[in-house]
């Protein structure tokens, strides 16, 4: 069954064609270069970019897949959470295609699409239950997944998402936007001799919730009081590398520790990880190291399926459709859509 997926929840405009878990095409273009000078995504700019590029991306995705709209059996679209104006573009296109070409329509929750995105890659065994860890710019959450689409929320961030903390720390250090890739690269230049003890927030012994606002503030104060020492001078490249390294280690340790705790509390030894922060090589290393001691294995999506993409939306939409999910032309953009 061929599914056409559409994703426009934030700054990526993406259309994909999938057949089950096989990705025939996954076209992605991003307005990220337009947001850089503002240090974060500007919703109006993101929406306008989607309007401008969605048709081109749609045509390219169909062409790359070697299929035509006639061959498509289902239209799947992200309907939340995300920026309302951005979501509306993808939903409008999906509804138009569904109506004009008489194809069924299914709305997909963006967080769930990240959660199950590891299944687009080969080698993920059907070993349910899994603990699922979603780490993106907007979300940080742990789930117990008993099957695809059968998940229970175990815990989530009480303030900032982990990707958001990467973005804010990069902003404090004047490293630009988005923060994740530049912090990972800068951290590699640290000698690791000067590990700054930034706080790791665990919110209680058995808590599976997260908090990343404290560490972000700790970095802010460190830069203001210790690094600048009141002079306002630019900090050295070596110190910036140490700050990135120490922040990254602390933030990622909490993710790994909590995911392992969730496994122990729920008697499983398999984790699926998804979302933009799942690209991070140090996170992958840490799960690998932790796995050697605990026997717990973490499965990651290929890097191209970590950031926002329509392949994960198409593929999950098909699974939902087969379970009986249906949407219609009343499908609404839901900026705060929760996982059910
Ligand atoms: O999943 P995503 O594309 O968008 C949301 O749904 O939020 O994730 C974007 C987030 C940004 O916060 C970005 O800084 C982070 O993923 N990110 C990274 C890396 N690459 C992107 N975080 C850590 N390390 C990276 N290499
Ligand atoms: Zn996302």
GROMACS .gro file of C-alpha atoms and ligand atoms in nm:
model
  367
    1UNK     CA    1   0.000   0.000   0.000
    2UNK     CA    2   0.149   0.335  -0.106
    3UNK     CA    3   0.110   0.628   0.131
    4UNK     CA    4   0.186   0.992   0.066
    5UNK     CA    5   0.296   1.173   0.383
    6UNK     CA    6   0.308   1.548   0.447
    7UNK     CA    7   0.495   1.723   0.732
    8UNK     CA    8   0.489   2.100   0.793
    9UNK     CA    9   0.470   2.132   1.174
   10UNK     CA   10   0.772   2.363   1.213
   11UNK     CA   11   1.045   2.476   0.971
   12UNK     CA   12   1.078   2.168   0.749
   13UNK     CA   13   0.854   2.131   0.442
   14UNK     CA   14   0.851   1.762   0.365
   15UNK     CA   15   0.662   1.513   0.148
   16UNK     CA   16   0.733   1.139   0.126
   17UNK     CA   17   0.604   0.826  -0.038
   18UNK     CA   18   0.629   0.504   0.161
   19UNK     CA   19   0.519   0.147   0.124
   20UNK     CA   20   0.497  -0.003   0.469
   21UNK     CA   21   0.834   0.074   0.625
   22UNK     CA   22   1.006   0.112   0.289
   23UNK     CA   23   1.077   0.472   0.195
   24UNK     CA   24   1.039   0.534  -0.179
   25UNK     CA   25   1.107   0.906  -0.151
   26UNK     CA   26   1.149   1.160   0.126
   27UNK     CA   27   1.185   1.517   0.003
   28UNK     CA   28   1.276   1.776   0.269
   29UNK     CA   29   1.346   2.147   0.240
   30UNK     CA   30   1.391   2.375   0.538
   31UNK     CA   31   1.351   2.746   0.611
   32UNK     CA   32   1.613   2.718   0.887
   33UNK     CA   33   1.854   2.957   0.709
   34UNK     CA   34   1.587   3.230   0.728
   35UNK     CA   35   1.546   3.191   1.106
   36UNK     CA   36   1.916   3.191   1.196
   37UNK     CA   37   1.947   3.565   1.248
   38UNK     CA   38   1.653   3.561   1.494
   39UNK     CA   39   1.803   3.279   1.705
   40UNK     CA   40   1.489   3.065   1.673
   41UNK     CA   41   1.200   2.977   1.442
   42UNK     CA   42   0.978   3.273   1.345
   43UNK     CA   43   0.630   3.119   1.287
   44UNK     CA   44   0.522   3.365   1.015
   45UNK     CA   45   0.838   3.305   0.813
   46UNK     CA   46   0.800   2.928   0.848
   47UNK     CA   47   0.438   2.942   0.724
   48UNK     CA   48   0.523   3.157   0.423
   49UNK     CA   49   0.806   2.923   0.329
   50UNK     CA   50   0.571   2.621   0.341
   51UNK     CA   51   0.325   2.800   0.109
   52UNK     CA   52   0.604   2.880  -0.134
   53UNK     CA   53   0.765   2.535  -0.148
   54UNK     CA   54   0.502   2.271  -0.070
   55UNK     CA   55   0.395   2.215  -0.433
   56UNK     CA   56   0.752   2.182  -0.556
   57UNK     CA   57   0.834   1.939  -0.273
   58UNK     CA   58   0.520   1.737  -0.347
   59UNK     CA   59   0.604   1.709  -0.718
   60UNK     CA   60   0.963   1.609  -0.641
   61UNK     CA   61   0.856   1.344  -0.387
   62UNK     CA   62   0.618   1.184  -0.637
   63UNK     CA   63   0.876   1.200  -0.915
   64UNK     CA   64   1.154   1.049  -0.698
   65UNK     CA   65   0.927   0.764  -0.595
   66UNK     CA   66   0.852   0.681  -0.957
   67UNK     CA   67   0.480   0.686  -0.874
   68UNK     CA   68   0.189   0.909  -0.963
   69UNK     CA   69  -0.093   1.039  -0.746
   70UNK     CA   70  -0.311   0.767  -0.897
   71UNK     CA   71  -0.095   0.498  -0.738
   72UNK     CA   72  -0.127   0.648  -0.390
   73UNK     CA   73  -0.375   0.475  -0.160
   74UNK     CA   74  -0.363   0.701   0.148
   75UNK     CA   75  -0.278   1.062   0.240
   76UNK     CA   76  -0.119   1.099   0.583
   77UNK     CA   77  -0.047   1.439   0.739
   78UNK     CA   78   0.091   1.582   1.065
   79UNK     CA   79  -0.198   1.764   1.235
   80UNK     CA   80  -0.016   1.859   1.558
   81UNK     CA   81   0.157   1.947   1.779
   82UNK     CA   82   0.340   2.234   1.611
   83UNK     CA   83   0.301   2.590   1.487
   84UNK     CA   84  -0.062   2.645   1.394
   85UNK     CA   85   0.006   2.845   1.077
   86UNK     CA   86   0.267   2.595   0.961
   87UNK     CA   87   0.047   2.291   1.033
   88UNK     CA   88  -0.240   2.449   0.840
   89UNK     CA   89  -0.043   2.451   0.514
   90UNK     CA   90   0.029   2.079   0.519
   91UNK     CA   91  -0.323   1.995   0.632
   92UNK     CA   92  -0.480   2.210   0.358
   93UNK     CA   93  -0.271   2.042   0.090
   94UNK     CA   94  -0.349   1.697   0.234
   95UNK     CA   95  -0.723   1.769   0.241
   96UNK     CA   96  -0.719   1.906  -0.115
   97UNK     CA   97  -0.539   1.596  -0.244
   98UNK     CA   98  -0.769   1.368  -0.049
   99UNK     CA   99  -1.081   1.542  -0.184
  100UNK     CA  100  -0.968   1.588  -0.543
  101UNK     CA  101  -0.810   1.245  -0.589
  102UNK     CA  102  -1.061   1.063  -0.364
  103UNK     CA  103  -0.803   0.918  -0.128
  104UNK     CA  104  -0.860   0.845   0.240
  105UNK     CA  105  -0.696   1.087   0.485
  106UNK     CA  106  -0.537   1.022   0.822
  107UNK     CA  107  -0.397   1.278   1.068
  108UNK     CA  108  -0.081   1.183   1.256
  109UNK     CA  109   0.060   1.314   1.584
  110UNK     CA  110   0.411   1.451   1.520
  111UNK     CA  111   0.550   1.322   1.852
  112UNK     CA  112   0.429   0.969   1.773
  113UNK     CA  113   0.585   0.992   1.427
  114UNK     CA  114   0.923   1.065   1.594
  115UNK     CA  115   0.861   0.793   1.853
  116UNK     CA  116   0.822   0.516   1.593
  117UNK     CA  117   1.068   0.655   1.335
  118UNK     CA  118   1.336   0.396   1.424
  119UNK     CA  119   1.121   0.138   1.248
  120UNK     CA  120   1.201   0.302   0.914
  121UNK     CA  121   1.552   0.165   0.953
  122UNK     CA  122   1.647  -0.197   0.916
  123UNK     CA  123   1.751  -0.411   1.209
  124UNK     CA  124   1.499  -0.300   1.469
  125UNK     CA  125   1.351  -0.626   1.597
  126UNK     CA  126   0.979  -0.650   1.675
  127UNK     CA  127   1.064  -0.691   2.042
  128UNK     CA  128   0.775  -0.515   2.214
  129UNK     CA  129   0.749  -0.381   2.476
  130UNK     CA  130   0.997  -0.103   2.406
  131UNK     CA  131   1.071   0.203   2.612
  132UNK     CA  132   1.040   0.497   2.370
  133UNK     CA  133   1.242   0.816   2.414
  134UNK     CA  134   1.147   1.124   2.209
  135UNK     CA  135   1.412   1.397   2.218
  136UNK     CA  136   1.342   1.694   1.995
  137UNK     CA  137   1.335   2.073   1.996
  138UNK     CA  138   0.980   2.077   2.128
  139UNK     CA  139   0.951   1.752   2.325
  140UNK     CA  140   1.130   1.529   2.570
  141UNK     CA  141   0.926   1.231   2.679
  142UNK     CA  142   0.942   0.864   2.774
  143UNK     CA  143   0.681   0.610   2.671
  144UNK     CA  144   0.611   0.245   2.721
  145UNK     CA  145   0.527   0.106   2.375
  146UNK     CA  146   0.339  -0.222   2.366
  147UNK     CA  147   0.291  -0.216   1.990
  148UNK     CA  148   0.295   0.051   1.723
  149UNK     CA  149   0.044   0.316   1.827
  150UNK     CA  150  -0.010   0.147   2.165
  151UNK     CA  151   0.191   0.364   2.399
  152UNK     CA  152   0.162   0.499   2.751
  153UNK     CA  153   0.329   0.824   2.855
  154UNK     CA  154   0.573   0.753   3.142
  155UNK     CA  155   0.718   1.099   3.190
  156UNK     CA  156   0.797   1.423   3.011
  157UNK     CA  157   0.974   1.752   3.053
  158UNK     CA  158   0.826   1.991   3.302
  159UNK     CA  159   0.984   2.293   3.133
  160UNK     CA  160   1.231   2.307   2.841
  161UNK     CA  161   1.279   2.024   2.590
  162UNK     CA  162   1.635   1.894   2.566
  163UNK     CA  163   1.679   2.024   2.208
  164UNK     CA  164   1.555   2.362   2.326
  165UNK     CA  165   1.824   2.358   2.599
  166UNK     CA  166   2.088   2.290   2.329
  167UNK     CA  167   1.947   2.582   2.128
  168UNK     CA  168   1.944   2.819   2.427
  169UNK     CA  169   2.295   2.728   2.544
  170UNK     CA  170   2.426   2.790   2.191
  171UNK     CA  171   2.254   3.128   2.197
  172UNK     CA  172   2.416   3.216   2.533
  173UNK     CA  173   2.755   3.127   2.385
  174UNK     CA  174   2.684   3.318   2.064
  175UNK     CA  175   2.719   3.002   1.854
  176UNK     CA  176   2.407   3.051   1.641
  177UNK     CA  177   2.096   2.848   1.565
  178UNK     CA  178   2.019   2.558   1.575
  179UNK     CA  179   2.226   2.475   1.881
  180UNK     CA  180   2.243   2.095   1.867
  181UNK     CA  181   2.489   2.045   1.580
  182UNK     CA  182   2.718   2.335   1.677
  183UNK     CA  183   2.733   2.229   2.043
  184UNK     CA  184   2.816   1.872   1.945
  185UNK     CA  185   3.096   1.993   1.714
  186UNK     CA  186   3.234   2.248   1.962
  187UNK     CA  187   3.231   1.989   2.244
  188UNK     CA  188   3.460   1.765   2.036
  189UNK     CA  189   3.732   2.032   2.067
  190UNK     CA  190   3.728   2.017   2.450
  191UNK     CA  191   4.034   1.864   2.618
  192UNK     CA  192   3.782   1.715   2.865
  193UNK     CA  193   4.022   1.807   3.147
  194UNK     CA  194   3.801   2.091   3.270
  195UNK     CA  195   3.462   1.930   3.333
  196UNK     CA  196   3.235   2.202   3.470
  197UNK     CA  197   2.984   2.048   3.714
  198UNK     CA  198   2.657   2.172   3.560
  199UNK     CA  199   2.354   2.038   3.749
  200UNK     CA  200   2.180   1.720   3.634
  201UNK     CA  201   1.815   1.738   3.724
  202UNK     CA  202   1.654   1.405   3.818
  203UNK     CA  203   1.339   1.534   3.997
  204UNK     CA  204   1.343   1.250   4.254
  205UNK     CA  205   1.473   0.894   4.262
  206UNK     CA  206   1.213   0.714   4.051
  207UNK     CA  207   1.083   1.010   3.852
  208UNK     CA  208   1.065   0.969   3.475
  209UNK     CA  209   0.995   1.338   3.420
  210UNK     CA  210   1.263   1.577   3.298
  211UNK     CA  211   1.370   1.936   3.362
  212UNK     CA  212   1.626   2.122   3.152
  213UNK     CA  213   1.566   2.483   3.249
  214UNK     CA  214   1.802   2.462   3.551
  215UNK     CA  215   2.105   2.352   3.350
  216UNK     CA  216   2.041   2.623   3.091
  217UNK     CA  217   2.033   2.889   3.367
  218UNK     CA  218   2.346   2.739   3.525
  219UNK     CA  219   2.528   2.782   3.192
  220UNK     CA  220   2.401   3.140   3.168
  221UNK     CA  221   2.532   3.227   3.516
  222UNK     CA  222   2.859   3.045   3.456
  223UNK     CA  223   2.922   3.242   3.139
  224UNK     CA  224   2.822   3.570   3.302
  225UNK     CA  225   3.002   3.531   3.637
  226UNK     CA  226   3.290   3.290   3.585
  227UNK     CA  227   3.383   3.306   3.221
  228UNK     CA  228   3.342   3.680   3.156
  229UNK     CA  229   3.429   3.768   3.518
  230UNK     CA  230   3.228   4.084   3.470
  231UNK     CA  231   3.447   4.207   3.186
  232UNK     CA  232   3.200   4.130   2.908
  233UNK     CA  233   3.497   4.002   2.703
  234UNK     CA  234   3.447   3.720   2.457
  235UNK     CA  235   3.528   3.383   2.615
  236UNK     CA  236   3.814   3.179   2.473
  237UNK     CA  237   3.751   2.902   2.221
  238UNK     CA  238   3.895   2.650   2.469
  239UNK     CA  239   3.654   2.753   2.744
  240UNK     CA  240   3.358   2.754   2.504
  241UNK     CA  241   3.451   2.397   2.408
  242UNK     CA  242   3.466   2.295   2.777
  243UNK     CA  243   3.126   2.453   2.844
  244UNK     CA  244   2.970   2.274   2.545
  245UNK     CA  245   3.129   1.944   2.648
  246UNK     CA  246   3.021   1.973   3.013
  247UNK     CA  247   2.667   2.084   2.926
  248UNK     CA  248   2.626   1.807   2.668
  249UNK     CA  249   2.755   1.536   2.903
  250UNK     CA  250   2.521   1.643   3.183
  251UNK     CA  251   2.212   1.679   2.962
  252UNK     CA  252   2.268   1.349   2.779
  253UNK     CA  253   2.349   1.156   3.100
  254UNK     CA  254   2.003   1.242   3.233
  255UNK     CA  255   1.839   1.113   2.913
  256UNK     CA  256   2.029   0.785   2.925
  257UNK     CA  257   1.983   0.730   3.299
  258UNK     CA  258   1.608   0.793   3.282
  259UNK     CA  259   1.559   0.572   2.976
  260UNK     CA  260   1.744   0.288   3.154
  261UNK     CA  261   1.538   0.346   3.470
  262UNK     CA  262   1.219   0.328   3.260
  263UNK     CA  263   1.338  -0.007   3.125
  264UNK     CA  264   1.405  -0.143   3.473
  265UNK     CA  265   1.070  -0.021   3.606
  266UNK     CA  266   0.886  -0.176   3.312
  267UNK     CA  267   1.081  -0.499   3.267
  268UNK     CA  268   1.211  -0.443   2.919
  269UNK     CA  269   1.560  -0.418   2.776
  270UNK     CA  270   1.487  -0.242   2.445
  271UNK     CA  271   1.468   0.129   2.377
  272UNK     CA  272   1.366   0.318   2.062
  273UNK     CA  273   1.491   0.675   2.036
  274UNK     CA  274   1.358   0.944   1.799
  275UNK     CA  275   1.366   1.320   1.734
  276UNK     CA  276   1.628   1.576   1.629
  277UNK     CA  277   1.856   1.520   1.931
  278UNK     CA  278   1.878   1.149   1.835
  279UNK     CA  279   2.125   1.257   1.564
  280UNK     CA  280   2.377   1.334   1.838
  281UNK     CA  281   2.674   1.097   1.814
  282UNK     CA  282   2.762   1.132   2.182
  283UNK     CA  283   2.408   1.027   2.281
  284UNK     CA  284   2.444   0.717   2.062
  285UNK     CA  285   2.784   0.643   2.223
  286UNK     CA  286   2.644   0.681   2.572
  287UNK     CA  287   2.358   0.438   2.504
  288UNK     CA  288   2.609   0.195   2.354
  289UNK     CA  289   2.833   0.217   2.663
  290UNK     CA  290   2.537   0.184   2.901
  291UNK     CA  291   2.415  -0.116   2.701
  292UNK     CA  292   2.739  -0.306   2.759
  293UNK     CA  293   2.688  -0.293   3.135
  294UNK     CA  294   2.310  -0.334   3.147
  295UNK     CA  295   2.225  -0.547   2.844
  296UNK     CA  296   1.975  -0.279   2.743
  297UNK     CA  297   1.985  -0.201   2.371
  298UNK     CA  298   1.884   0.132   2.218
  299UNK     CA  299   1.774   0.151   1.853
  300UNK     CA  300   1.806   0.477   1.661
  301UNK     CA  301   1.657   0.594   1.331
  302UNK     CA  302   1.902   0.662   1.050
  303UNK     CA  303   2.015   1.023   1.085
  304UNK     CA  304   1.802   1.139   0.790
  305UNK     CA  305   1.490   1.027   0.979
  306UNK     CA  306   1.575   1.203   1.308
  307UNK     CA  307   1.493   1.561   1.210
  308UNK     CA  308   1.143   1.644   1.089
  309UNK     CA  309   1.055   1.442   0.780
  310UNK     CA  310   0.744   1.315   0.607
  311UNK     CA  311   0.860   0.952   0.575
  312UNK     CA  312   0.790   0.894   0.945
  313UNK     CA  313   0.446   1.053   0.904
  314UNK     CA  314   0.356   0.846   0.596
  315UNK     CA  315   0.466   0.518   0.744
  316UNK     CA  316   0.293   0.567   1.079
  317UNK     CA  317  -0.019   0.694   0.900
  318UNK     CA  318  -0.041   0.364   0.715
  319UNK     CA  319  -0.012   0.168   1.042
  320UNK     CA  320  -0.288   0.382   1.192
  321UNK     CA  321  -0.506   0.345   0.882
  322UNK     CA  322  -0.475  -0.033   0.905
  323UNK     CA  323  -0.586  -0.009   1.268
  324UNK     CA  324  -0.898   0.179   1.158
  325UNK     CA  325  -0.797   0.544   1.208
  326UNK     CA  326  -0.973   0.781   0.968
  327UNK     CA  327  -0.979   1.161   0.934
  328UNK     CA  328  -1.200   1.374   0.713
  329UNK     CA  329  -1.214   1.726   0.574
  330UNK     CA  330  -1.280   1.859   0.926
  331UNK     CA  331  -0.928   1.758   1.033
  332UNK     CA  332  -0.797   2.054   1.234
  333UNK     CA  333  -0.449   2.186   1.308
  334UNK     CA  334  -0.392   2.120   1.679
  335UNK     CA  335  -0.087   2.311   1.804
  336UNK     CA  336  -0.104   2.142   2.146
  337UNK     CA  337  -0.212   1.797   2.034
  338UNK     CA  338  -0.131   1.546   2.309
  339UNK     CA  339  -0.036   1.183   2.278
  340UNK     CA  340  -0.326   0.950   2.342
  341LIG     O1  341   1.281   1.683   1.575
  341LIG     P1  342   1.325   1.818   1.536
  341LIG     O2  343   1.368   1.839   1.392
  341LIG     O3  344   1.214   1.925   1.559
  341LIG     C1  345   1.118   1.918   1.660
  341LIG     O4  346   1.021   1.840   1.645
  341LIG     O5  347   1.138   1.991   1.758
  341LIG     O6  348   1.442   1.860   1.634
  341LIG     C2  349   1.511   1.980   1.629
  341LIG     C3  350   1.604   1.986   1.750
  341LIG     C4  351   1.668   2.123   1.769
  341LIG     O7  352   1.648   2.166   1.902
  341LIG     C5  353   1.816   2.095   1.742
  341LIG     O8  354   1.906   2.178   1.815
  341LIG     C6  355   1.829   1.950   1.784
  341LIG     O9  356   1.710   1.891   1.737
  341LIG     N1  357   1.947   1.886   1.724
  341LIG     C7  358   2.048   1.834   1.796
  341LIG     C8  359   2.145   1.791   1.701
  341LIG     N2  360   2.098   1.818   1.575
  341LIG     C9  361   1.975   1.876   1.591
  341LIG     N3  362   2.067   1.822   1.928
  341LIG    C10  363   2.182   1.767   1.970
  341LIG     N4  364   2.280   1.727   1.886
  341LIG    C11  365   2.267   1.737   1.753
  341LIG     N5  366   2.364   1.697   1.671
  342LIG    ZN1  367   0.995   1.712   1.521
   0.00000   0.00000   0.00000
